[in-house]
Coordinates of N, CA and C and ligand atoms in Angstrom, one line a residue:
M1 N 0.8 -1.2 0.0 CA 0.0 -0.1 0.0 C 0.8 1.2 0.0
L2 N 0.5 2.2 -0.9 CA 1.2 3.5 -1.0 C 1.5 4.1 0.3
A3 N 0.5 4.3 1.2 CA 0.6 5.0 2.6 C 1.6 4.3 3.4
S4 N 1.8 3.1 3.3 CA 2.5 2.4 4.3 C 4.3 2.4 3.9
R5 N 4.5 2.8 2.7 CA 6.1 2.9 2.3 C 6.3 4.2 2.1
P6 N 7.6 4.6 2.2 CA 8.0 6.0 1.7 C 7.3 6.4 0.3
V7 N 6.8 7.5 0.3 CA 6.3 7.8 -1.2 C 7.5 8.5 -1.8
R8 N 7.6 8.2 -3.3 CA 8.8 8.7 -4.0 C 8.0 10.0 -4.9
F9 N 8.5 11.3 -4.5 CA 8.1 12.4 -4.9 C 8.9 13.1 -6.1
A10 N 8.4 13.7 -7.0 CA 9.2 14.3 -8.2 C 8.7 15.8 -7.6
V11 N 9.7 16.8 -7.9 CA 9.3 18.2 -7.8 C 9.4 18.8 -9.4
L12 N 8.4 19.4 -9.6 CA 8.4 20.1 -11.0 C 8.7 21.8 -10.7
A13 N 9.7 22.5 -11.2 CA 10.0 23.6 -10.9 C 10.5 24.6 -12.1
S14 N 10.3 25.9 -12.0 CA 11.0 26.7 -13.1 C 12.0 27.6 -12.7
G15 N 12.3 27.8 -11.3 CA 13.0 29.0 -11.0 C 14.0 28.8 -9.7
A16 N 13.7 29.8 -8.8 CA 14.4 29.8 -7.6 C 14.6 28.4 -6.8
G17 N 13.4 27.9 -6.6 CA 13.4 26.7 -5.8 C 13.4 26.7 -4.5
S18 N 13.0 27.8 -4.0 CA 13.1 27.8 -2.2 C 12.0 27.0 -1.7
N19 N 10.8 26.6 -2.5 CA 9.9 25.6 -2.0 C 10.4 24.4 -2.1
F20 N 11.3 24.1 -3.2 CA 11.9 22.8 -3.3 C 12.8 22.6 -2.0
E21 N 13.7 23.7 -1.7 CA 14.5 23.5 -0.5 C 13.7 23.2 0.6
A22 N 12.6 23.8 0.7 CA 11.8 23.4 2.0 C 11.3 22.1 2.0
L23 N 10.8 21.6 0.9 CA 10.4 20.2 0.6 C 11.6 19.2 1.1
A24 N 12.6 19.3 0.5 CA 14.0 18.6 0.6 C 14.3 18.7 1.9
A25 N 14.2 19.6 2.7 CA 14.8 19.7 4.1 C 13.9 19.1 4.9
A26 N 12.4 19.0 4.6 CA 11.3 18.2 5.3 C 11.6 16.7 5.1
A27 N 12.1 16.4 3.9 CA 12.1 15.0 3.5 C 13.5 14.3 4.3
E28 N 14.3 15.3 4.5 CA 15.7 14.7 5.1 C 15.4 14.5 6.7
R29 N 14.4 15.4 7.1 CA 14.2 15.1 8.8 C 12.9 14.3 8.7
E30 N 12.6 13.7 7.6 CA 11.5 12.5 7.8 C 10.3 13.1 8.0
A31 N 9.8 14.5 7.7 CA 8.7 15.0 7.9 C 7.9 15.2 6.6
L32 N 8.3 14.6 5.5 CA 7.4 14.9 4.4 C 6.5 13.7 3.9
G33 N 6.8 12.5 4.5 CA 6.1 11.4 4.2 C 6.8 10.6 3.1
G34 N 8.0 10.8 2.6 CA 8.7 10.1 1.7 C 10.1 10.9 1.1
T35 N 10.5 10.3 0.1 CA 11.6 11.0 -0.4 C 11.5 11.8 -1.7
I36 N 12.2 12.7 -1.9 CA 12.3 13.4 -3.2 C 13.3 12.7 -4.2
A37 N 12.9 12.2 -5.3 CA 13.6 11.1 -5.9 C 14.1 12.0 -7.2
L38 N 13.6 13.1 -7.7 CA 13.6 13.7 -9.1 C 13.2 15.2 -9.0
V39 N 14.0 15.9 -9.6 CA 13.5 17.3 -9.9 C 13.5 17.5 -11.7
L40 N 12.4 18.1 -11.8 CA 12.1 18.2 -13.4 C 12.0 19.7 -13.7
C41 N 12.6 20.2 -14.7 CA 12.8 21.5 -14.8 C 12.7 22.2 -16.2
D42 N 12.0 23.1 -16.5 CA 11.8 23.5 -18.0 C 12.9 24.6 -18.2
V43 N 13.7 25.0 -17.2 CA 14.7 26.2 -17.6 C 16.1 25.7 -17.3
P44 N 16.9 25.4 -18.4 CA 18.2 24.7 -17.9 C 19.2 25.3 -17.0
D45 N 18.9 26.7 -16.8 CA 20.2 27.3 -16.0 C 19.3 27.7 -14.4
A46 N 18.2 27.2 -14.2 CA 17.3 27.7 -13.2 C 18.0 27.3 -11.9
P47 N 18.1 28.2 -10.9 CA 19.0 27.8 -9.5 C 18.3 26.4 -8.8
V48 N 17.2 26.0 -9.2 CA 16.6 24.9 -8.5 C 17.4 23.6 -8.8
L49 N 17.9 23.6 -10.0 CA 18.8 22.4 -10.6 C 20.1 22.4 -9.6
D50 N 20.7 23.5 -9.5 CA 21.8 23.5 -8.4 C 21.7 23.2 -7.2
R51 N 20.4 23.7 -6.5 CA 19.9 23.1 -5.4 C 19.8 21.7 -5.3
A52 N 19.2 21.2 -6.5 CA 18.9 19.5 -6.4 C 20.3 18.9 -6.4
A53 N 21.4 19.4 -7.2 CA 22.5 18.8 -7.3 C 23.3 18.7 -6.1
R54 N 23.2 19.9 -5.2 CA 23.9 20.2 -4.0 C 23.3 19.0 -3.1
R55 N 22.0 18.6 -3.3 CA 21.4 17.7 -2.2 C 21.4 16.3 -2.8
G56 N 22.1 16.0 -4.0 CA 22.4 14.8 -4.7 C 21.0 14.2 -5.0
I57 N 20.2 15.1 -5.6 CA 18.7 14.6 -6.0 C 19.0 14.8 -7.7
A58 N 18.6 13.8 -8.4 CA 18.6 14.0 -9.8 C 17.8 15.0 -10.4
G59 N 18.3 15.8 -11.3 CA 17.7 16.9 -11.7 C 17.8 16.8 -13.4
L60 N 16.6 16.9 -13.9 CA 16.5 16.6 -15.6 C 15.7 17.9 -16.1
T61 N 16.1 18.1 -17.4 CA 15.4 19.1 -18.2 C 14.9 18.6 -19.5
P62 N 13.9 17.8 -19.3 CA 13.2 17.2 -20.5 C 12.8 18.4 -21.6
P63 N 12.8 18.0 -23.0 CA 12.5 19.0 -23.8 C 11.2 19.8 -23.6
V64 N 11.0 21.0 -24.1 CA 9.8 21.7 -23.8 C 9.1 22.0 -25.2
G65 N 9.9 22.0 -26.2 CA 9.2 22.2 -27.6 C 9.2 23.8 -27.8
R66 N 8.0 24.1 -28.6 CA 8.2 25.4 -29.3 C 7.4 26.3 -28.4
F67 N 6.7 26.2 -27.4 CA 5.6 27.1 -26.6 C 6.3 27.4 -25.4
R68 N 5.8 28.6 -24.9 CA 6.4 29.3 -23.6 C 5.4 28.9 -22.4
T69 N 4.1 28.7 -22.7 CA 3.4 28.5 -21.6 C 2.9 26.9 -21.3
R70 N 3.1 26.2 -22.2 CA 2.9 24.8 -22.0 C 4.2 23.9 -22.6
L71 N 3.9 22.7 -22.3 CA 5.0 21.6 -22.9 C 4.4 21.1 -24.2
E72 N 5.3 21.3 -25.1 CA 4.6 20.9 -26.4 C 4.3 19.3 -26.5
D73 N 5.2 18.5 -25.8 CA 5.1 17.1 -25.9 C 5.3 16.8 -24.3
E74 N 4.3 16.2 -23.6 CA 4.5 15.9 -22.4 C 5.0 14.5 -22.0
R75 N 5.1 13.7 -23.4 CA 5.5 12.4 -23.0 C 6.8 12.1 -22.4
P76 N 8.0 13.1 -22.9 CA 9.2 12.9 -22.2 C 9.2 13.1 -20.8
W77 N 8.7 13.9 -20.3 CA 8.1 14.4 -18.9 C 7.4 13.2 -18.1
L78 N 6.6 12.5 -18.8 CA 6.0 11.4 -18.1 C 6.8 10.3 -18.2
D79 N 7.8 10.2 -19.2 CA 8.8 8.9 -19.1 C 9.8 9.1 -18.1
A80 N 10.2 10.4 -17.7 CA 11.1 10.5 -16.7 C 10.5 10.2 -15.3
L81 N 9.2 10.6 -15.1 CA 8.5 10.1 -14.0 C 8.4 8.8 -13.8
T82 N 8.1 8.1 -14.9 CA 7.9 6.6 -14.8 C 9.2 5.9 -14.6
A83 N 10.4 6.4 -15.3 CA 11.6 5.8 -15.2 C 12.2 6.0 -13.5
H84 N 11.6 7.0 -12.8 CA 12.0 7.0 -11.5 C 11.0 6.7 -10.5
A85 N 9.9 5.9 -11.0 CA 9.0 5.2 -10.3 C 8.3 6.4 -9.0
I86 N 7.9 7.4 -9.8 CA 7.4 8.4 -9.1 C 5.9 8.2 -8.6
D87 N 5.5 8.4 -7.3 CA 4.1 8.2 -6.9 C 3.5 9.6 -7.0
V88 N 4.0 10.5 -6.5 CA 3.2 12.0 -6.3 C 4.3 13.0 -6.8
V89 N 3.6 13.9 -7.7 CA 4.5 15.1 -8.3 C 4.0 16.4 -7.5
L90 N 5.0 17.0 -7.1 CA 4.8 18.5 -6.2 C 5.3 19.5 -7.3
C91 N 4.4 20.4 -7.7 CA 4.6 21.4 -8.5 C 5.2 22.7 -7.5
A92 N 6.1 23.3 -7.6 CA 6.6 24.2 -7.0 C 7.3 25.5 -7.8
G93 N 6.4 26.3 -8.2 CA 6.9 27.4 -9.1 C 7.0 26.9 -10.5
F94 N 6.5 26.0 -10.9 CA 6.3 25.5 -12.3 C 5.5 26.2 -13.2
M95 N 6.1 27.1 -14.1 CA 5.4 28.2 -14.9 C 4.7 27.7 -16.0
R96 N 4.5 26.5 -16.2 CA 3.8 26.1 -17.6 C 2.5 25.2 -17.3
R97 N 1.6 25.3 -18.0 CA 0.2 24.8 -18.0 C 0.2 23.1 -18.4
L98 N -0.2 22.4 -17.6 CA 0.0 20.9 -17.8 C -1.3 20.4 -18.5
H99 N -1.2 19.3 -19.2 CA -2.5 18.8 -19.7 C -2.6 17.4 -19.6
A100 N -3.4 16.5 -20.2 CA -4.0 15.4 -19.9 C -2.9 14.3 -19.9
T101 N -1.9 14.2 -20.8 CA -0.8 13.2 -20.7 C -0.3 13.2 -19.3
L102 N 0.1 14.4 -18.6 CA 0.6 14.2 -17.3 C -0.4 14.2 -16.2
L103 N -1.6 15.1 -16.6 CA -2.5 14.9 -15.5 C -3.3 13.8 -15.2
T104 N -3.6 13.0 -16.2 CA -4.7 11.9 -16.1 C -3.8 10.7 -15.3
P105 N -2.7 10.5 -15.6 CA -2.0 9.1 -14.8 C -1.8 9.8 -13.3
F106 N -1.5 11.1 -13.2 CA -1.4 11.6 -11.9 C -2.6 12.2 -11.2
A107 N -3.7 12.1 -11.6 CA -4.9 12.6 -10.9 C -4.7 12.3 -9.4
G108 N -5.1 13.4 -8.7 CA -5.0 13.1 -7.1 C -3.6 13.0 -6.8
R109 N -2.8 12.8 -7.3 CA -1.3 12.6 -7.2 C -0.6 13.8 -7.4
M110 N -1.2 14.8 -7.9 CA -0.3 15.9 -8.1 C -0.6 17.4 -7.4
L111 N 0.2 17.9 -6.7 CA -0.2 19.1 -5.8 C 0.7 20.2 -6.3
N112 N 0.1 21.5 -6.0 CA 0.8 22.7 -6.4 C 0.7 23.7 -5.2
I113 N 1.7 24.7 -5.2 CA 1.5 25.7 -4.1 C 1.2 27.1 -5.0
H114 N 0.3 27.8 -4.6 CA 0.1 28.9 -5.2 C 0.0 30.2 -4.3
P115 N 0.8 31.4 -4.6 CA 0.9 32.5 -3.6 C -0.3 33.4 -3.3
S116 N -1.4 32.7 -3.1 CA -2.6 33.6 -2.8 C -3.7 32.8 -2.0
L117 N -4.6 33.4 -1.5 CA -5.7 32.5 -1.0 C -6.7 32.3 -2.0
L118 N -6.5 31.1 -2.7 CA -7.3 30.8 -3.9 C -8.8 30.5 -3.3
P119 N -10.0 31.0 -4.1 CA -9.8 31.1 -5.6 C -9.5 32.7 -5.8
S120 N -9.2 33.5 -4.9 CA -8.8 34.8 -5.2 C -7.2 34.9 -5.7
F121 N -7.1 35.7 -6.8 CA -5.8 35.8 -7.3 C -5.2 34.8 -7.8
A122 N -5.8 34.0 -8.6 CA -5.2 32.8 -9.3 C -4.4 33.4 -10.7
G123 N -3.6 32.7 -11.2 CA -3.0 33.1 -12.3 C -1.3 33.5 -12.0
R124 N -0.7 34.1 -13.0 CA 0.7 34.2 -12.9 C 1.1 35.1 -11.6
D125 N 0.4 36.1 -11.3 CA 1.0 37.1 -10.4 C 0.1 37.3 -9.1
G126 N -0.1 36.3 -8.4 CA -0.8 36.1 -7.1 C -0.5 37.3 -6.1
I127 N 0.8 37.5 -6.0 CA 1.2 38.4 -4.9 C 0.9 39.6 -5.4
G128 N 1.5 40.2 -6.7 CA 1.2 41.5 -7.1 C -0.3 41.8 -7.4
D129 N -1.1 41.0 -7.8 CA -2.6 41.1 -8.0 C -3.2 41.4 -6.6
A130 N -2.8 40.7 -5.5 CA -3.5 41.0 -4.1 C -3.0 42.3 -3.6
L131 N -1.9 42.6 -3.9 CA -1.1 43.9 -3.4 C -2.0 45.1 -4.3
A132 N -2.2 45.1 -5.5 CA -2.8 45.9 -6.3 C -4.3 46.1 -6.0
H133 N -5.0 45.0 -5.6 CA -6.4 45.0 -5.2 C -6.5 45.7 -3.8
G134 N -5.4 45.6 -2.9 CA -5.6 46.3 -1.6 C -6.2 45.4 -0.7
V135 N -6.2 44.3 -0.8 CA -6.7 43.2 0.2 C -5.7 43.3 1.6
R136 N -6.5 43.1 2.7 CA -5.7 43.3 3.9 C -5.2 41.8 4.5
V137 N -5.6 40.7 3.9 CA -5.3 39.5 4.2 C -5.0 38.7 2.7
T138 N -3.9 38.0 2.6 CA -3.7 37.3 1.5 C -3.0 35.9 2.0
G139 N -2.3 35.2 1.5 CA -1.8 34.0 1.9 C -1.3 33.1 0.8
C140 N -1.2 31.7 1.2 CA -0.9 30.6 0.2 C -1.6 29.5 0.3
T141 N -1.9 28.7 -0.9 CA -2.8 27.7 -1.1 C -1.9 26.4 -1.6
V142 N -2.0 25.3 -0.9 CA -1.8 24.1 -1.6 C -3.0 23.3 -2.1
H143 N -3.1 22.9 -3.4 CA -4.1 22.5 -3.9 C -3.8 21.4 -5.3
L144 N -4.8 20.4 -5.3 CA -4.6 19.4 -6.3 C -4.5 20.1 -7.6
V145 N -3.8 19.5 -8.5 CA -3.6 20.1 -10.0 C -4.7 19.5 -10.8
E146 N -5.5 20.2 -11.3 CA -6.6 19.7 -12.4 C -6.2 20.6 -13.6
S147 N -7.2 20.3 -14.7 CA -6.8 20.9 -15.9 C -7.0 22.6 -15.8
E148 N -8.0 23.1 -15.1 CA -8.0 24.5 -15.1 C -6.9 25.0 -14.2
V149 N -6.3 26.1 -14.5 CA -5.2 26.6 -13.8 C -5.5 27.0 -12.3
D150 N -4.9 26.7 -11.2 CA -5.1 27.0 -9.9 C -6.5 26.9 -9.5
S151 N -7.1 25.6 -10.0 CA -8.5 25.5 -9.5 C -8.9 24.2 -8.9
G152 N -8.0 23.4 -8.8 CA -8.1 22.0 -7.9 C -8.4 22.1 -6.4
P153 N -9.1 20.9 -6.0 CA -9.4 21.0 -4.6 C -8.5 21.4 -3.7
I154 N -8.7 22.1 -2.7 CA -7.6 22.7 -1.7 C -7.5 21.7 -0.5
V155 N -6.0 21.6 -0.3 CA -5.6 20.8 0.7 C -5.2 21.4 1.9
A156 N -4.6 22.8 1.8 CA -4.3 23.5 2.8 C -4.0 24.9 2.5
Q157 N -4.5 25.7 3.5 CA -4.2 27.4 3.2 C -3.7 27.9 4.5
A158 N -2.7 29.0 4.3 CA -2.3 29.8 5.4 C -2.5 31.4 5.2
A159 N -3.0 32.0 5.9 CA -3.3 33.5 5.8 C -2.0 34.2 6.2
V160 N -1.8 35.2 5.3 CA -0.8 36.1 5.5 C -1.3 37.6 5.5
P161 N -1.1 38.4 6.4 CA -1.5 39.9 6.5 C -0.5 40.8 5.4
V162 N -1.4 41.7 4.9 CA -0.9 42.7 4.1 C -0.7 43.8 5.0
L163 N 0.7 44.4 5.1 CA 0.7 45.6 6.1 C 0.9 46.8 5.3
D164 N 0.5 48.0 5.8 CA 0.6 49.4 5.3 C 2.0 49.2 5.1
G165 N 2.2 49.8 3.8 CA 3.9 50.2 3.5 C 4.4 48.8 2.8
D166 N 3.6 47.8 2.9 CA 4.3 46.7 2.2 C 4.6 47.0 0.8
T167 N 5.8 46.6 0.2 CA 6.2 46.5 -1.1 C 5.8 45.1 -1.7
R168 N 6.0 44.8 -3.0 CA 5.9 43.5 -3.5 C 7.0 42.5 -2.8
E169 N 8.1 43.1 -2.6 CA 9.2 42.4 -2.1 C 8.8 42.0 -0.6
S170 N 8.6 42.9 0.2 CA 8.2 42.8 1.5 C 7.1 41.7 1.7
L171 N 6.1 41.8 0.9 CA 5.0 40.9 0.9 C 5.3 39.7 0.5
A172 N 6.0 39.5 -0.8 CA 6.5 38.2 -1.4 C 7.4 37.5 -0.1
A173 N 8.3 38.3 0.5 CA 9.0 37.3 1.5 C 8.2 36.7 2.6
R174 N 7.1 37.6 3.2 CA 6.3 36.9 4.1 C 5.4 35.7 3.7
I175 N 5.0 35.9 2.3 CA 4.2 34.7 1.8 C 5.1 33.7 1.6
H176 N 6.4 33.8 1.0 CA 7.2 32.7 0.8 C 7.6 31.9 2.1
A177 N 7.9 32.7 3.3 CA 8.0 32.0 4.5 C 6.7 31.2 4.8
A178 N 5.7 31.6 4.8 CA 4.4 30.9 5.2 C 4.3 29.8 4.1
E179 N 4.8 29.9 2.8 CA 4.7 28.5 1.8 C 5.6 27.6 2.6
H180 N 6.8 27.9 2.8 CA 7.8 26.9 3.3 C 7.5 26.3 4.6
A181 N 6.6 26.7 5.3 CA 6.1 26.0 6.4 C 4.7 25.1 6.0
L182 N 4.1 25.7 5.1 CA 2.7 25.1 4.7 C 2.8 23.8 4.0
Y183 N 3.8 24.1 2.8 CA 3.7 23.0 1.8 C 4.3 21.8 2.5
P184 N 5.5 21.7 3.1 CA 5.8 20.4 3.3 C 4.7 19.6 4.4
E185 N 4.1 20.4 5.4 CA 3.3 19.8 6.2 C 1.9 19.4 5.5
A186 N 1.6 20.3 4.5 CA 0.4 19.7 3.8 C 0.5 18.4 3.0
V187 N 2.0 18.3 2.5 CA 2.2 17.0 1.7 C 2.1 15.9 2.7
R188 N 2.8 16.0 3.7 CA 2.8 14.9 4.7 C 1.5 14.4 5.1
R189 N 0.5 15.5 5.3 CA -0.9 15.1 5.8 C -1.5 14.3 4.6
Y190 N -1.4 14.9 3.4 CA -1.9 14.2 2.0 C -1.5 12.9 1.9
V191 N -0.2 12.5 2.2 CA 0.3 11.2 1.7 C 0.1 10.2 2.9
R192 N 0.0 10.8 4.3 CA 0.2 9.9 5.3 C -1.2 9.9 6.1
E193 N -2.1 10.8 6.1 CA -3.2 10.8 7.0 C -4.4 10.4 6.2
P194 N -5.5 9.9 6.9 CA -6.7 9.6 6.3 C -7.4 10.8 5.8
W195 N -8.0 10.6 4.6 CA -8.9 11.9 4.2 C -9.9 11.2 3.1
R196 N -10.9 11.9 2.8 CA -11.8 11.4 1.7 C -11.9 12.7 1.0
R197 N -12.5 12.4 -0.2 CA -13.0 13.6 -1.0 C -14.4 13.9 -1.0
E198 N -15.0 14.8 -0.8 CA -16.4 15.2 -0.9 C -16.6 16.5 -1.9
G199 N -16.8 15.9 -3.1 CA -17.0 17.0 -4.2 C -15.6 17.7 -4.5
R200 N -15.6 19.1 -4.1 CA -14.2 19.8 -4.0 C -13.5 19.7 -2.7
R201 N -14.1 19.2 -1.8 CA -13.6 19.3 -0.4 C -12.5 17.9 -0.2
I202 N -11.4 18.2 0.1 CA -10.6 17.2 1.0 C -11.0 17.2 2.5
V203 N -11.6 16.1 3.0 CA -12.0 16.0 4.4 C -10.9 15.1 5.0
F204 N -10.0 15.6 6.1 CA -9.2 15.0 6.9 C -9.9 14.3 7.9
G205 N -9.2 13.0 8.4 CA -9.5 12.5 9.6 C -10.2 11.1 9.4
E206 N -10.8 10.7 8.1 CA -11.2 9.7 7.8 C -11.3 9.3 6.5
G207 N -11.3 8.1 5.9 CA -11.3 7.7 4.5 C -9.8 7.1 4.3
A208 N -9.7 6.6 3.0 CA -8.6 5.9 2.6 C -7.4 6.7 2.3
G209 N -7.7 8.0 2.0 CA -6.4 8.8 1.6 C -5.6 8.4 0.3
L210 N -4.7 8.7 0.4 CA -3.7 8.4 -1.0 C -3.7 6.9 -1.3
A211 N -3.9 5.9 -0.4 CA -3.9 4.6 -0.7 C -5.4 4.3 -1.3
G212 N -6.4 5.1 -1.4 CA -7.6 4.9 -1.9 C -7.8 5.4 -3.3
L213 N -6.7 6.0 -3.8 CA -6.7 6.2 -5.2 C -6.5 5.2 -6.1
P214 N -7.0 5.3 -7.4 CA -6.6 4.2 -8.3 C -5.1 4.1 -8.4
A215 N -4.6 2.9 -8.7 CA -3.0 2.8 -8.8 C -2.6 3.6 -9.8
A216 N -1.4 4.4 -9.6 CA -0.8 5.4 -10.5 C -0.1 4.3 -11.7
E217 N -0.7 3.9 -12.7 CA -0.1 3.0 -13.7 C 1.3 3.3 -14.0
V218 N 1.4 4.5 -14.1 CA 2.8 4.8 -14.7 C 3.9 4.6 -13.6
A219 N 3.5 4.8 -12.4 CA 4.3 4.6 -11.2 C 4.7 3.1 -10.8
H220 N 3.7 2.2 -11.2 CA 3.7 1.0 -10.6 C 3.8 -0.1 -11.8
G221 N 3.7 0.4 -12.9 CA 4.1 -0.5 -14.0 C 3.4 -0.9 -15.1
Ligands
LIG1 C1 6.2 30.4 -5.0 O1 5.6 31.6 -4.6 C2 5.0 29.5 -5.4 O2 3.7 29.9 -4.7 C3 4.7 29.9 -6.6 O3 6.0 30.2 -7.4 C4 6.8 30.3 -6.3 C5 8.0 29.7 -6.4 O4 9.0 30.1 -5.6 N1 3.7 29.0 -7.6 P1 10.4 29.1 -5.5 O5 10.9 28.8 -6.8 O6 9.9 27.9 -4.9 O7 11.2 29.7 -4.7

């Protein structure tokens, strides 16, 4: 059963990789529910790849094709996940929209972190949009990845105040600190604790949780 053995995670990222770092640190202290076996990145010189290398985690940059906001062919990405027997995919600042080739085999097994309290301020600039709107409270959201961007069921959220005098940078720093605490703990709960899905709601405390999902055929064979 998936929940009774260490889960093999892959992280999908495009940039700085501070969330990768928080996830990897949690895995090292056995607080993530498994190990990060792979980093997949669409930007060959992204700092997240150096961070992965420093931690001895495989980092790959499968081809992206001609487009800027999606992968032209998701199959090489799926092949990499399969080759590393990945159970659960964690998106952490991955800036391309995903489609059925990756989403279908990982339905319920792919999480993302977004820097706002969804459904407010979905999209590419959740921090800037919240600041421009003038909200007094924003935050971050861990959610399941589904085909509509930033739309899947919510696993966990944390609120972050917007202070008078905040700049984009000061607000981003506060949100990132909240993300680094929220994401590893949300992942651990999602892969280790009982939960059941009721429509859009993930209800913790009862249910088969991750073990109740159909076997990820790509991960198991
Ligand atoms: C985070 O703010 C995350 O919420 C968003 O992209 C950012 C990634 O930052 N999806 P990092 O690369 O993890 O530092």
